[in-house]
Structures are given as structure tokens and as C-alpha cells.
GROMACS .gro file of C-alpha atoms in nm:
model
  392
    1UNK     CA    1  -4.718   8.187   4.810
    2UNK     CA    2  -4.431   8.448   4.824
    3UNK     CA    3  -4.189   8.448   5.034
    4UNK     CA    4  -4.008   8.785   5.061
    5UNK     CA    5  -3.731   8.956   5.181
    6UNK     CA    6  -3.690   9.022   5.582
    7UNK     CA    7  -3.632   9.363   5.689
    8UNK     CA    8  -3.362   9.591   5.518
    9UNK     CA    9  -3.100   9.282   5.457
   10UNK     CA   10  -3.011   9.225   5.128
   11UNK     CA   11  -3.098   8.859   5.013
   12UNK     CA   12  -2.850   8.596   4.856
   13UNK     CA   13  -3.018   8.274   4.748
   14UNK     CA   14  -2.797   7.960   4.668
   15UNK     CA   15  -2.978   7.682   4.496
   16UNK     CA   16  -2.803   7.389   4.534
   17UNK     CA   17  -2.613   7.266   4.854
   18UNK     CA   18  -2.324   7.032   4.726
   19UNK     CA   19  -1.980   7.135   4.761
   20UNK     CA   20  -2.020   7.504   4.598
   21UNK     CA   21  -2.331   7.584   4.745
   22UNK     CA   22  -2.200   7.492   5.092
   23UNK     CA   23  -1.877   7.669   5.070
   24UNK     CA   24  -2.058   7.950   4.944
   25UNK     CA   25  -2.286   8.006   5.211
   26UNK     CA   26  -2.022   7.952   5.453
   27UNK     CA   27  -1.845   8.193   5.333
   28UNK     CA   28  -2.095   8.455   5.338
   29UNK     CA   29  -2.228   8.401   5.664
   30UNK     CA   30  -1.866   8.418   5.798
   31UNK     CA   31  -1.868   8.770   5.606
   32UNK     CA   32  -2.215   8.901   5.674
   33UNK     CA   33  -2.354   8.713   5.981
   34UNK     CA   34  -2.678   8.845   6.067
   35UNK     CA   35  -2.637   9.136   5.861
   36UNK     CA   36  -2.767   8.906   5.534
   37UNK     CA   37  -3.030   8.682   5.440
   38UNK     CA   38  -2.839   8.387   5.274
   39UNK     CA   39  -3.166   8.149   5.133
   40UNK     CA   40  -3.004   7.752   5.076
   41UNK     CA   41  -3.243   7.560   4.864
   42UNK     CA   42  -3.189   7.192   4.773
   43UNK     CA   43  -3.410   6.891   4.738
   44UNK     CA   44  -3.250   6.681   4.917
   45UNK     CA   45  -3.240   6.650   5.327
   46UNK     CA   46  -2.853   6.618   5.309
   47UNK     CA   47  -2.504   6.581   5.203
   48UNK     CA   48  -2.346   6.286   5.072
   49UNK     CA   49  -1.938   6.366   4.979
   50UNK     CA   50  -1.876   6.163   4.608
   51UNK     CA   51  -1.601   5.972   4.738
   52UNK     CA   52  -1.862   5.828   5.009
   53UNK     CA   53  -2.050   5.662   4.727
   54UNK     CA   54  -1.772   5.434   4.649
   55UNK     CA   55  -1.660   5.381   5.064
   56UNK     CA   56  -2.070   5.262   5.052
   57UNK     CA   57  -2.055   5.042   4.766
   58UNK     CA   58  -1.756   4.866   4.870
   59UNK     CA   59  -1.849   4.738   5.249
   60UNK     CA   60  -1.621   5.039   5.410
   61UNK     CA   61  -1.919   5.214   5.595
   62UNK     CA   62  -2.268   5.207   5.604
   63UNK     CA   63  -2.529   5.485   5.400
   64UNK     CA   64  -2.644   5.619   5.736
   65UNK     CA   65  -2.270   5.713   5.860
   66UNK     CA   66  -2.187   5.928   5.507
   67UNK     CA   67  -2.504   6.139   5.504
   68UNK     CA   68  -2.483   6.508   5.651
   69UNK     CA   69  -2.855   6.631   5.732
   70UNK     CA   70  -2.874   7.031   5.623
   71UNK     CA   71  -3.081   7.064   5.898
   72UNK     CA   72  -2.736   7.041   6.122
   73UNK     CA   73  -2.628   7.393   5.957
   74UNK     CA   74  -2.640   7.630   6.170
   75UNK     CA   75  -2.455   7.937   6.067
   76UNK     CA   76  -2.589   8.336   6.117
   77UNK     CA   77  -2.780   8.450   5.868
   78UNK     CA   78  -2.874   8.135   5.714
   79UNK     CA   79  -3.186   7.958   5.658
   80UNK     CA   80  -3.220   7.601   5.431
   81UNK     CA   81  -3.530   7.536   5.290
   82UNK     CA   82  -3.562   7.191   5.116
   83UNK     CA   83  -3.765   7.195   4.834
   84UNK     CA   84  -3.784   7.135   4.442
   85UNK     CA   85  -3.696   7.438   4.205
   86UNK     CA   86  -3.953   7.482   3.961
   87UNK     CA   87  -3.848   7.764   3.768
   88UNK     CA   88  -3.568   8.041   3.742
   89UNK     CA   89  -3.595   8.410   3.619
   90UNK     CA   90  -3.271   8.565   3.570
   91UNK     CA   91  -3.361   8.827   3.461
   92UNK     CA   92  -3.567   8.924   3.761
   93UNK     CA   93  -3.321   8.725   3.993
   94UNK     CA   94  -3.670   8.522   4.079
   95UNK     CA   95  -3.691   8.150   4.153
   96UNK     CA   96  -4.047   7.994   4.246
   97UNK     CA   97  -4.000   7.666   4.405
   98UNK     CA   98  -4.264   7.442   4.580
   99UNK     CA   99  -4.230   7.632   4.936
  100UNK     CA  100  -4.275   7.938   4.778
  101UNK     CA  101  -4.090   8.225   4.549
  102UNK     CA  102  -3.776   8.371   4.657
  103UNK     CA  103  -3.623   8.708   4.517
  104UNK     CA  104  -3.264   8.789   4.552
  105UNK     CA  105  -3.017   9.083   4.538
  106UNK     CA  106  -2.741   8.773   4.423
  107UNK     CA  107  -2.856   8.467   4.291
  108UNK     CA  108  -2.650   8.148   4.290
  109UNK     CA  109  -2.704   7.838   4.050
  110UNK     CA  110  -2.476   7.535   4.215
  111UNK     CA  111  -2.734   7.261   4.057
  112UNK     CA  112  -2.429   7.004   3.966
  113UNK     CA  113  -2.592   6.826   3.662
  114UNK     CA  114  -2.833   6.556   3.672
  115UNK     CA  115  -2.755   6.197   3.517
  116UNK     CA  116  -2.984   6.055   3.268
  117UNK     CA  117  -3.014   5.698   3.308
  118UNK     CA  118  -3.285   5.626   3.028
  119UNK     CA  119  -3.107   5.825   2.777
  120UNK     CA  120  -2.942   5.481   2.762
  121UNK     CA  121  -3.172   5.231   2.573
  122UNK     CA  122  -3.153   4.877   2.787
  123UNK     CA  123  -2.932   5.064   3.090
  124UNK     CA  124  -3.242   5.081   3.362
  125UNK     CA  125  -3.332   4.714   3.229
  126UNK     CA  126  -2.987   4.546   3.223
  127UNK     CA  127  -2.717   4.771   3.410
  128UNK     CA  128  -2.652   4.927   3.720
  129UNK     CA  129  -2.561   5.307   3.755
  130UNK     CA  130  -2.368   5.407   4.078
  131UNK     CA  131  -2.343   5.811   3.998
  132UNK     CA  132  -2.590   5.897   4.212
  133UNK     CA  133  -2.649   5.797   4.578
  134UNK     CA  134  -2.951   5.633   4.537
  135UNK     CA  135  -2.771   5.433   4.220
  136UNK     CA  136  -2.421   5.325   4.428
  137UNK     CA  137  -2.654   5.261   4.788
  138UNK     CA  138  -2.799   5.016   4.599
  139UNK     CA  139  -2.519   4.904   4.400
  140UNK     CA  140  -2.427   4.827   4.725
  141UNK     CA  141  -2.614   4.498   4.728
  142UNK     CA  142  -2.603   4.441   4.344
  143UNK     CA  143  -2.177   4.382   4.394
  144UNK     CA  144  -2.251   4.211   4.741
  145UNK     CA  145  -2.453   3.930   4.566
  146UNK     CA  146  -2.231   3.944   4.242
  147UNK     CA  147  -2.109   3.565   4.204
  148UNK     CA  148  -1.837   3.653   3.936
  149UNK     CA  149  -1.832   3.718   3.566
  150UNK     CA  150  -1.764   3.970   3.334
  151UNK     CA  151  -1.802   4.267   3.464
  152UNK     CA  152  -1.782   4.627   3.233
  153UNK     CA  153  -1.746   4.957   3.404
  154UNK     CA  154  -1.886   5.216   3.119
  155UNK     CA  155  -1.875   5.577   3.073
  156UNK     CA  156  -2.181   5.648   2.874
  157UNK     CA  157  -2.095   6.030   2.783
  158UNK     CA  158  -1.831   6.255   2.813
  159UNK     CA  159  -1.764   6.498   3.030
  160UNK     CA  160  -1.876   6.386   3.338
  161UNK     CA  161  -1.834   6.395   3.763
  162UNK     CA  162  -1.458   6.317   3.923
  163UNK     CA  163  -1.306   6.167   3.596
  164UNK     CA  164  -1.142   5.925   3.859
  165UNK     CA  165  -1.372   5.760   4.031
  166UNK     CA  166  -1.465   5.506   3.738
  167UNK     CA  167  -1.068   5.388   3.780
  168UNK     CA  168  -1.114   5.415   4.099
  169UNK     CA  169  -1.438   5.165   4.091
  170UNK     CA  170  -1.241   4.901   3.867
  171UNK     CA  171  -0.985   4.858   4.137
  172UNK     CA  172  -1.204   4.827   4.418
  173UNK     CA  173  -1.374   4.591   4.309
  174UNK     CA  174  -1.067   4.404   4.184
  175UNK     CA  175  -1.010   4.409   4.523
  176UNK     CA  176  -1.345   4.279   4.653
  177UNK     CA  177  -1.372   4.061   4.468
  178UNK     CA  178  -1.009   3.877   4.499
  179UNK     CA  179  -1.162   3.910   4.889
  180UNK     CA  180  -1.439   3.666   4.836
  181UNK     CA  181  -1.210   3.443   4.625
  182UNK     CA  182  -1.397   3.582   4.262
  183UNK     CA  183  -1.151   3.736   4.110
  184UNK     CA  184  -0.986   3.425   3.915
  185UNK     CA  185  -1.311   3.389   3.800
  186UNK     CA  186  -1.453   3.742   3.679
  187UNK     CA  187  -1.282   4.015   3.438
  188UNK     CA  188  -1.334   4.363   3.486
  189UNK     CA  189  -1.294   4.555   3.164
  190UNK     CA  190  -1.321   4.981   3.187
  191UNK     CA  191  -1.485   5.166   2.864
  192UNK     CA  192  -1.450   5.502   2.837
  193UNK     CA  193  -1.398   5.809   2.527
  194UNK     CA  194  -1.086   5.907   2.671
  195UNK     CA  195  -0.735   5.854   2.531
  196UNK     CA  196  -0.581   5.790   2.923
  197UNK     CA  197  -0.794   5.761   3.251
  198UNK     CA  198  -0.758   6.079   3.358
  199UNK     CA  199  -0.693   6.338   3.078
  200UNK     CA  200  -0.551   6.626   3.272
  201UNK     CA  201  -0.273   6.421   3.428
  202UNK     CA  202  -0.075   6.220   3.237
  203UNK     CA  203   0.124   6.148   3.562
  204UNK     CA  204  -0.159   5.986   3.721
  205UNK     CA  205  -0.258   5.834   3.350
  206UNK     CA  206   0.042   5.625   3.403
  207UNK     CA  207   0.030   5.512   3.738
  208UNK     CA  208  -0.359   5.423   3.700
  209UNK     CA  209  -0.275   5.201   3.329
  210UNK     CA  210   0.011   5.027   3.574
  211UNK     CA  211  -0.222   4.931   3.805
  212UNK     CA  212  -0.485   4.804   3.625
  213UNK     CA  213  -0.231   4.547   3.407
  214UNK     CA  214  -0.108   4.436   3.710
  215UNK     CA  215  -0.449   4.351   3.828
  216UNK     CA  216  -0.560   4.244   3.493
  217UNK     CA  217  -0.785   4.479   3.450
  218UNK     CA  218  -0.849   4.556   3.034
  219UNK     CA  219  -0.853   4.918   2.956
  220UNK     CA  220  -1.058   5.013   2.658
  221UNK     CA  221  -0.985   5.410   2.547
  222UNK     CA  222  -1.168   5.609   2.339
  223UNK     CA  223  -1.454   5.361   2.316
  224UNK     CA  224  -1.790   5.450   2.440
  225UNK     CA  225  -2.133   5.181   2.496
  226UNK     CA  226  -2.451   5.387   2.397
  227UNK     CA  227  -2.702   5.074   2.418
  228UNK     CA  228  -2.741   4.743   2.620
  229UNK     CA  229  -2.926   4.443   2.501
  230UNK     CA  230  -3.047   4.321   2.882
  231UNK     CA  231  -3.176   3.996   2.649
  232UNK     CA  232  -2.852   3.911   2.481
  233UNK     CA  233  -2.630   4.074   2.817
  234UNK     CA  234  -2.405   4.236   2.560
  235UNK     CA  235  -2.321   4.606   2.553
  236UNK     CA  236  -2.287   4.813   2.198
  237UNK     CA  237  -2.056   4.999   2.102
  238UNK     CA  238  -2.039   5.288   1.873
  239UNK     CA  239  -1.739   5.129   1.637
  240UNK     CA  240  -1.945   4.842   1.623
  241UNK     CA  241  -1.853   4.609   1.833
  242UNK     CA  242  -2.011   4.419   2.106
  243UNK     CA  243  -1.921   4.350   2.449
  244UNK     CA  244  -2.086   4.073   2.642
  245UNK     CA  245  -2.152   4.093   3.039
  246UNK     CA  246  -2.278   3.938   3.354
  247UNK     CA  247  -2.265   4.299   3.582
  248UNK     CA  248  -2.277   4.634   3.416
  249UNK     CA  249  -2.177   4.914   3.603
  250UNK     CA  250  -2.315   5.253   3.455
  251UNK     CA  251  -2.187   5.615   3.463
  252UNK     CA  252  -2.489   5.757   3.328
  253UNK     CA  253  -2.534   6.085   3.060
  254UNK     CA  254  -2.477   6.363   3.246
  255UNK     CA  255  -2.691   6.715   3.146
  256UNK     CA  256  -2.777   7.034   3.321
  257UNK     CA  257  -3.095   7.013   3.558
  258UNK     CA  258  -3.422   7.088   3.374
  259UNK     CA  259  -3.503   7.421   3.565
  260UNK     CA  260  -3.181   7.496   3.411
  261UNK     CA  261  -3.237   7.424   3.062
  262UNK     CA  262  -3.514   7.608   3.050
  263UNK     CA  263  -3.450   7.929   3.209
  264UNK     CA  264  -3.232   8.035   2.914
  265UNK     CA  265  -2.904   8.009   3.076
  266UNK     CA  266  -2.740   7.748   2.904
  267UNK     CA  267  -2.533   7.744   2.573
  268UNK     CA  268  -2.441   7.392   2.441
  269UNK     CA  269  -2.557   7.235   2.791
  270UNK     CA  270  -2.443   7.455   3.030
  271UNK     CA  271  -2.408   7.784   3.185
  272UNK     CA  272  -2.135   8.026   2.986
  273UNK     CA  273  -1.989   8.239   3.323
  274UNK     CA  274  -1.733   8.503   3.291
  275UNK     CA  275  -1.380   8.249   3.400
  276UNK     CA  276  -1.231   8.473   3.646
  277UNK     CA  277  -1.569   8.556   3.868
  278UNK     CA  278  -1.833   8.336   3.747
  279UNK     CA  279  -2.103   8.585   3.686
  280UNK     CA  280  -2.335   8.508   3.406
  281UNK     CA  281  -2.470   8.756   3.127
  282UNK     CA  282  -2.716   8.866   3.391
  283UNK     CA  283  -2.573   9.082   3.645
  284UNK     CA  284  -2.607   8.938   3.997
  285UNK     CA  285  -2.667   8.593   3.860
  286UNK     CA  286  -2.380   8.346   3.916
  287UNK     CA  287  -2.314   7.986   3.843
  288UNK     CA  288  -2.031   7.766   4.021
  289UNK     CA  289  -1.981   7.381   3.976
  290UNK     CA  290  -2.079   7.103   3.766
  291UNK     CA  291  -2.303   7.346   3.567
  292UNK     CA  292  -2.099   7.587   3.490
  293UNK     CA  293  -1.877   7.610   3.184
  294UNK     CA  294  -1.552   7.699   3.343
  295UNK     CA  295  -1.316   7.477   3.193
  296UNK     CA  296  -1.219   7.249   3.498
  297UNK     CA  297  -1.353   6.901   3.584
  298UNK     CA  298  -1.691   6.867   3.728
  299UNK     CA  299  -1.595   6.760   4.050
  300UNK     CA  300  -1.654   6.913   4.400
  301UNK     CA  301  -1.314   7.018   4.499
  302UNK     CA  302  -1.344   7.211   4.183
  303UNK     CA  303  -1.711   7.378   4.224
  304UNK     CA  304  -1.555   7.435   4.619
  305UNK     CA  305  -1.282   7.651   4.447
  306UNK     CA  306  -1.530   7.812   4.194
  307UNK     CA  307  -1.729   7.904   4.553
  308UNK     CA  308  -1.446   8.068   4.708
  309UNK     CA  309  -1.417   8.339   4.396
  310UNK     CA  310  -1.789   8.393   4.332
  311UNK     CA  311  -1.843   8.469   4.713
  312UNK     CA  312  -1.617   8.782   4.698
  313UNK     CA  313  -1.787   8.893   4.422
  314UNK     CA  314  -2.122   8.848   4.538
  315UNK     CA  315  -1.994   9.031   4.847
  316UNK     CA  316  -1.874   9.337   4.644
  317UNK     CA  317  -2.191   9.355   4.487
  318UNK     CA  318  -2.389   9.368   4.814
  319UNK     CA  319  -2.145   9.662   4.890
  320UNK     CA  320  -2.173   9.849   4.587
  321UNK     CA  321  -1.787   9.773   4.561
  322UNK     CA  322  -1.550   9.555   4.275
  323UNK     CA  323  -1.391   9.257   4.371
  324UNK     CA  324  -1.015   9.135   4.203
  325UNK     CA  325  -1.045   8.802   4.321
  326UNK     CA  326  -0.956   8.593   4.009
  327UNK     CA  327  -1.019   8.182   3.974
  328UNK     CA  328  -0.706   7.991   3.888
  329UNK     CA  329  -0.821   7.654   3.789
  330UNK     CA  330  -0.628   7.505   4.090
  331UNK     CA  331  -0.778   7.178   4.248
  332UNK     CA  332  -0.650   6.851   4.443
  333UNK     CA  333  -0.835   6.531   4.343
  334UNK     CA  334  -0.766   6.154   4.575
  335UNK     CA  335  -0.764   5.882   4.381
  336UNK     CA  336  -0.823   5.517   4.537
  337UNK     CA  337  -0.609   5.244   4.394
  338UNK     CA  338  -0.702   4.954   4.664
  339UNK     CA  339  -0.465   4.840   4.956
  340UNK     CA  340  -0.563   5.153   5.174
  341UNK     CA  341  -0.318   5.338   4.965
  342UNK     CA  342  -0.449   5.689   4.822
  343UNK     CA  343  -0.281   5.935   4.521
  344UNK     CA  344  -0.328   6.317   4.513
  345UNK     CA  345  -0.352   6.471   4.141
  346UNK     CA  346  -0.211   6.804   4.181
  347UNK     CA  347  -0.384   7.030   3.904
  348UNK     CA  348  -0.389   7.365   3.766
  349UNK     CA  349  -0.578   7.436   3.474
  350UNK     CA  350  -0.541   7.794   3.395
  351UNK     CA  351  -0.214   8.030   3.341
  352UNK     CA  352   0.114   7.959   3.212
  353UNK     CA  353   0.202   7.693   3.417
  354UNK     CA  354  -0.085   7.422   3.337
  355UNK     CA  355   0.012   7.078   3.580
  356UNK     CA  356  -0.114   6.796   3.660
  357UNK     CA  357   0.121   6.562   3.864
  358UNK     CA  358   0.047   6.230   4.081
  359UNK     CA  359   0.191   6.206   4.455
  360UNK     CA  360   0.142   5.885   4.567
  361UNK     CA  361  -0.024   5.618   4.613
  362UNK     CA  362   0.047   5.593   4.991
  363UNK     CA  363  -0.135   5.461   5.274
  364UNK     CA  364  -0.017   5.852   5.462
  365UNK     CA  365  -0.248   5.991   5.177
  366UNK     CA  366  -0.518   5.756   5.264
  367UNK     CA  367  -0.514   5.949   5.596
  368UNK     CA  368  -0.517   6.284   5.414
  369UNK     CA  369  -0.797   6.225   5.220
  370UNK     CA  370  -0.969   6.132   5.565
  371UNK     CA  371  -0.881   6.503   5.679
  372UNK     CA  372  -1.018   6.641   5.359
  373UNK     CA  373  -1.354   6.538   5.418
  374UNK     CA  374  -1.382   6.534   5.791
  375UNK     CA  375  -1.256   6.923   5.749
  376UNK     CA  376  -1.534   7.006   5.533
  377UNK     CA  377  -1.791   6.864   5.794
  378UNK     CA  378  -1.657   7.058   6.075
  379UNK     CA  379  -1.665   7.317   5.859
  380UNK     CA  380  -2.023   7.304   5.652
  381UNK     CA  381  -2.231   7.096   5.954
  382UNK     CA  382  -2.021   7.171   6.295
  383UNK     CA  383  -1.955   6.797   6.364
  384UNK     CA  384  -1.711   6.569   6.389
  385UNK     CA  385  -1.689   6.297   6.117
  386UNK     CA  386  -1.460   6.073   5.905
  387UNK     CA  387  -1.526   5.892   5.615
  388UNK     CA  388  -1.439   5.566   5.727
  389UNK     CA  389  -1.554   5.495   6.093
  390UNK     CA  390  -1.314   5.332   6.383
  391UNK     CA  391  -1.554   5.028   6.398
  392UNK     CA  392  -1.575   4.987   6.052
   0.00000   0.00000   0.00000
């Protein structure tokens, strides 16, 4: 089946509706109206924000109250069709997917990348990974029936989504579990290949590596697991060592979709884009987010920034103009550190004046961080939301 273009509109189609695709979209449709024909394709029936994963696995809301159906959008000019990409011809700007193929004047890859759990020998047998929804829903009831123990929070590969959230998990669930009365009794011990917790901000570095000895939480840098032995409950390390374990708490490998991989995109993983407008080698093909090789964290404030930039310059191109607008590698991440208290990392990537500074922790950016998100629903799916309810 093809589906093809309607009338005399030029065609835009976005595959992928996370942060970059949704911005995107917005932004052309706020641009355009009915004047385009702006195609959102995803495989998923909605939304999930990556800080909701952890309010989820922790007891602060429910998996019903984070998810944002894409059939709320409602926006001129735009249609979402849920279905699974099967293949991608850039240089035809074709994509054939299981409701059909869709040609476009612009295409849009905002994929994110996909985590590879069995990539991992012994992870799907004796581990837990909470990177995707699916993984922390259910992780949900793994840390709910968690009796205490030694518990190891691992990144499995580097680079990967929101470098904060696995600090972030550690002092949750320091937290929930000096609730139940578990915490004398467990250790929580953090494994990553990174010198400091969060690389870009040293700031933030600090404040996390202060928190976590005053919680005695044990900090292991520049170490990575790459097996478990579900039989023995030990993890292994690449320098040799072992780590023994009674909960296992996964980051998985993370790698560029499949339809990706093998449309002949990639270099090294991922999708080489020009820095400043994030077109590809293949005019009117652009990449934005997690699977792009920009040079910023793979994290949706990030991709939402990369969106803002590659919508001008898919709007010039429907013009027949140029567009200036440059990226700047600017992006605000929250970080959780337990007691209702949030911290902002302030960071700028590109340019002469690289940052990456820490305000906070304070319960005022708790609230902030509440206004982040429940601005991006209004925004994206017309509706009033926040990420922790009243009742909760």
C-alpha cells in the first residue's frame, strides 16, 4: 500500500515522537498550519517523559497518570499514524512502514536509540533494566517486593540517556528504602565508566559524590559490569573483579534502532549531521536526538533543542529559502537527590564559553521541574498535567 501525498502541500514526515519529534511537529504546524502535511510516525500509542520512569518506580504516581496518548494531538496540519518503520531510503526521502509508504519533501529521523538488554550475557536472567518504560513499570514491583540486600545500579555501556538519572536512581531508592526501615540492612553501590557522575558538570559531580557518602552510597568510577552470573548473583567486571548482589538494576547497551543501521546513515553507531542545522549528507534528510551525533547528551531536553534548529531549516527548505538558525549546545537537565529537593545543571556545550554549573538542590526547583513537564503537555497534547498528582 502507498500512501501519498494530499493535494499540492508539501509533505514533512517525522519518525519518532519523543521529545524532538514532538517539538518538531509543533513547531511546524504553528508555522504552516493547514498549508503542510506534517506525517508523525511512532510505534508506540504515547508519551512517557524520562523523568516519569523514575516518579513510577518509586511509588510517586501511577503508569496510567504519566502516559500522554498521541491520539490527544491535535494540531493543523498534522496527522499521527502509529506504526513500525520497516525501512528508510534517504536517498529517495522514502520510508515504508507497516500502514503503508510515506514520501516526503523533509524527512525527520528522531528514533532515540534502542537499549539492548541481551547484549548483556545473564542481564534478562538475573537483573532488572529500568531504561525503558516497560523495564522501570515493572521495576516498579521488583523494588516494591525488594526485602534488602546488596543492591548494584550498573551502567552497561557508555554513552547513554540523561547521564543523571542512574544517580538519581541510587538516591531514591536510598530513600525508599530507609522508608520501609531497609536501608541499615541493604548497600547500594553505583558502577559506571565515568570518572564523576555527570561528566559535563563538575559542579553537579560534586554535589552528587556529597550526597551519596552521606547516604553511604559506594561510588565505583570508571568501572563497567559486561556479564552477570544469575547462578552465582555476582556481576563481572572488566578489570576483573567481581561484585556480588541480591537486586541488579540495569542501564542497558544503548545502539541506534535497526531501521537505522541499515539504511546507511550511521557512522560508528549513529547519524553524522551537519552541528549547526542537523541535516545529514542527504539533502532534506535530518536527524535530531539520541541518534544523532551532535555532541550533547542524549537526553530529551537536548533532542527538544536540536528540534527547535532543524525546524527552521526544514521550513526554509519548503520555501526554497536559507535558514541562519545555528544550535548552541545549550540545555537544562533536573536532577533528583531525594527529600523533594531538585538541582538544575545549567549546560552549554558549544562556543567559547563551555559551562556546566549546579543550582540547587531545593525543594523551589522541585516545583520547577513540575512546570517543565506540565509545559510541554500543554504544549505537545493540549492538557493539563503534572508529574506528580495532588492525591498522590
Amino acid at each position: 500500500m502507498s500512501v501519498e501525498q494530499s493535494g499540492d502541500r508539501p509533505r514533512v514526515v517525522v519518525l519518532g515522537a519523543g521529545f524532538g519529534g514532538l517539538e518538531l511537529t509543533t513547531r511546524l504546524s504553528e508555522e504552516f498550519g493547514e498549508d503542510i502535511d506534517l506525517v508523525l510516525i511512532d510505534q508506540s500509542d504515547a508519551f512517557v517523559f524520562g523523568f516519569s520512569k523514575l516518579d513510577v518506580m518509586f511509588g510517586r504516581t501511577t503508569p496510567g497518570a504519566v502516559r500522554h496518548p498521541y491520539a490527544d494531538i491535535v494540531k493543523p496540519g498534522v496527522r499521527f499514524v502509529q506504526s513500525t518503520i520497516r525501512t528508510i531510503d534517504p536517498e529517495t526521502r522514502r520510508v515504508q512502514t507497516d500502514a503503508g509508504e510515506f514520501a516526503a519533501d523533509a524527512l525527520v529521523l528522531a528514533l532515540g536509540a534502542d537499549l539492548d538488554p541481551a547484549a548483556t550475557p545473564g542481564l534478562a536472567e538475573g537483573g532488572h533494566e529500568f531504561y525503558t518504560v516497560p523495564g522501570a513499570f515493572a521495576a516498579r514491583d521488583v523494588i516494591d517486593r525488594f526485602e534488602g540486600g546488596r543492591v548494584i545500579i550498573g551502567v552497561l555501556s557508555t554513552p547513554f540517556k540523561c547521564p543523571p538519572a542512574p544517580s538519581e536512581t541510587a538516591l531514591l531508592l536510598h530513600e525508599h528504602l530507609a522508608t520501609r526501615g531497609l536501608r541499615d540492612g541493604s548497600t547500594i553501590s553505583l558502577v559506571m565508566n565515568f570518572g564523576r557522575p555527570i561528566p559535563p558538570s563538575p559542579s553537579a559531580s560534586v554535589a552528587l559524590l556529597e550526597a551519596f557518602t552521606e547516604r553511604g552510597i559506594d561510588w565505583h568510577p570508571s568501572r563497567e559490569v559486561y556479564e552477570l552470573d544469575p547462578a552465582r548473583k555476582v556481576a563481572l567486571l572488566r578489570d576483573g573483579d567481581e561484585m556480588p548482589y541480591d537486586l541488579f538494576l540495569a542501564v542497558p547497551l544503548h545502539r541506534a534502532p535497526r531501521v537505522v543501521l541499515e539504511s546507511g546513515l550511521t557512522e560508528d553507531g549513529w547519524i553524522p549531521v551537519d552541528s549547526l542545522s542537523f541535516e545529514t549528507a542527504h539533502p532534506g534528510v535530518f536527524a535530531i536526538g539520541d541518534v544523532a551525533a551532535v555532541g550533547t547528551p542524549r537526553a530529551g531536553v537536548f533532542a527538544e533543542g536540536h528540534a527547535a534548529v532543524a525546524a527552521e531549516h526544514v521550513a526554509a527548505r519548503l520555501r526554497g529559502t536559507t535558514s541562519s538558525a545555528q544550535y548552541g549546545g545549550h540545555g537544562v537537565c533536573y536532577v533528583e537527590f531525594g527529600g523533594d529537593e531538585v538541582g538544575m545543571v545549567d549546560v552549554t556545550f558549544f562556543g567559547d564559553q563551555r559551562t556546566g554549573e549546579l543550582i540547587g538542590p531545593s525543594a523551589e526547583l522541585a516545583a520547577d521541574k513540575d512546570r517543565f513537564g506540565s509545559s510541554r503537555a500543554r504544549r505537545w497534547f493540549a492538557r493539563d498535567w503534572h508529574a506528580i498528582p495532588a492525591s498522590a
